[in-house]
XYZ file of C-alpha atoms in Angstrom:
136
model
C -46.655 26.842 -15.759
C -47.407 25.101 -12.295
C -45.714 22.003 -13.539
C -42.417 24.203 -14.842
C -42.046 25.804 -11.234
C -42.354 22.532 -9.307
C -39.902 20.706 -11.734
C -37.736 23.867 -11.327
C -37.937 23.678 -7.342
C -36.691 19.730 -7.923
C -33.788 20.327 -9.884
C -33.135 23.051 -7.242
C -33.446 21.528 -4.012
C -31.736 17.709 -5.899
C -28.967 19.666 -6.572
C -28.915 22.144 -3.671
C -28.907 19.181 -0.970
C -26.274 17.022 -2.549
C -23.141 16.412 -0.226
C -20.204 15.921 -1.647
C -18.642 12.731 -1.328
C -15.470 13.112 0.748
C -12.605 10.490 0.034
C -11.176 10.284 3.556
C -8.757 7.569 4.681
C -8.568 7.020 8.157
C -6.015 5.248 9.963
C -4.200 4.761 13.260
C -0.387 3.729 13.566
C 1.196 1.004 15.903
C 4.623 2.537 15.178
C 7.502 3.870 13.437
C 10.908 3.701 12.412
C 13.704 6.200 10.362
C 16.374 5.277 8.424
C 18.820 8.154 7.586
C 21.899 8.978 5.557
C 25.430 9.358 6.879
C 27.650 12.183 6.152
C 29.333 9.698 3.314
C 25.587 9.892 1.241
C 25.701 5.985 2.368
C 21.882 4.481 4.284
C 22.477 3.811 7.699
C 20.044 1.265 9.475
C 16.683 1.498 10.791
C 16.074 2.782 14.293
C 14.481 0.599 16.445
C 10.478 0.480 16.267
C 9.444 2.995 18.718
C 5.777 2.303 19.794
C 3.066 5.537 19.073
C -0.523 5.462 18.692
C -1.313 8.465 15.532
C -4.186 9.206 13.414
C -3.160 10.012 9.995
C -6.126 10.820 7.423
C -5.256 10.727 3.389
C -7.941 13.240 2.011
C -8.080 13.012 -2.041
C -10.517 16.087 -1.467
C -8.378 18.544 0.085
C -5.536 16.706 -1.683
C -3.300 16.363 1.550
C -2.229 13.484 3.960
C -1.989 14.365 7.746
C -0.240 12.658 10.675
C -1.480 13.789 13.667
C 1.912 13.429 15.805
C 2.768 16.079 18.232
C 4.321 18.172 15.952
C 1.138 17.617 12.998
C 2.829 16.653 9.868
C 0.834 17.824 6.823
C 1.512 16.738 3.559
C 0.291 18.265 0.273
C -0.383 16.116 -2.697
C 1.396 17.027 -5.671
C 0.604 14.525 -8.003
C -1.078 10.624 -7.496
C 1.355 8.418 -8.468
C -0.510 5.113 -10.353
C -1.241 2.220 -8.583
C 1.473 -0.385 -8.342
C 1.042 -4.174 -7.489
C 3.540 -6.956 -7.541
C 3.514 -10.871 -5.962
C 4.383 -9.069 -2.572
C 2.885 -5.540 -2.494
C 0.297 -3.046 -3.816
C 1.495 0.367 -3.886
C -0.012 3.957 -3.535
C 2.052 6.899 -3.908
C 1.927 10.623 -3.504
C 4.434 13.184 -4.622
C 3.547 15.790 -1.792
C 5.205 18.792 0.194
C 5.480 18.566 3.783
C 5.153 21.685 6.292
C 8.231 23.583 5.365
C 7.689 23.233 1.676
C 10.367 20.141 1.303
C 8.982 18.041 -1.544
C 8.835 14.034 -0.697
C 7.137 11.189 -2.062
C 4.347 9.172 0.669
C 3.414 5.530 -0.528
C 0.943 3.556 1.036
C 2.318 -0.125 0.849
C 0.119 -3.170 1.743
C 2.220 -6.793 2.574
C 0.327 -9.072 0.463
C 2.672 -11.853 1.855
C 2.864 -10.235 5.826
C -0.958 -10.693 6.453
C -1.879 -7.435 4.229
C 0.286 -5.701 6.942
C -0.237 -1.948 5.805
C 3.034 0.600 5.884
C 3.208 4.647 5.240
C 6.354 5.449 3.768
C 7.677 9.182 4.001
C 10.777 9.325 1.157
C 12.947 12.037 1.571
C 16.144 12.721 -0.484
C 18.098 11.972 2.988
C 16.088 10.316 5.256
C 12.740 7.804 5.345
C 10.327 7.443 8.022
C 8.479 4.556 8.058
C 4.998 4.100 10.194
C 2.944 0.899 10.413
C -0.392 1.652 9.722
C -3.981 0.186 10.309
C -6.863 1.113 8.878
C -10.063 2.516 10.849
């Protein structure tokens, strides 16, 4: 009976003290750029790389992606897009919605060929902000 209690007390406290292990991404960005439609539906060009220093955290936990700009952009995940890799990039995406409830897709993209130069996309239907990203 002794024995049954102590192995008891074991499974309790084995299971009882386990932490879960978060899947936190952390990195900072060395800056950003936004490319936006015209009134014609046509791509216009890229604004010129403005300089910022932001944390931005991907948490597969809590299922959400968060760039800590002024104005914190939060990002739900939706759905994990699978892993895409070609002679130039690897690929993560994320079907997420932002703040206001605006649905977008977030990829991850690392520049095989640029030095594994890493990039966070934000894809809207008329407008993309880009950040380049580093990881911490």
């Amino acid at each position: 009976m002794n024995s049954i209690r102590t192995y008891i007390l074991f499974l309790f406290l084995a299971f009882g003290l386990q932490q879960a292990q978060s899947q936190s991404y952390h990195f900072k960005t060395s800056g950003f750029s936004v490319l936006e439609k015209n009134e014609r539906g046509k791509w216009g060009e890229w604004s010129n790389l403005d300089l910022v220093n932001l944390s931005v955290v991907l948490d597969t936990n809590k299922h959400r992606i968060v760039v800590y700009s002024q104005e914190i952009q939060l990002f739900n995940i939706l759905d994990y897009i699978e892993r895409e890799e070609n002679d130039t990039d690897i690929t993560y995406s994320f079907m997420c919605k932002d703040n206001d409830g605006r649905e977008c897709k977030l990829s991850i993209i690392t520049r095989k060929k640029q030095d594994f130069r890493k990039q966070l996309y934000i894809n809207y239907d008329n407008r993309i902000i880009v950040y380049n990203i580093f990881t911490v």
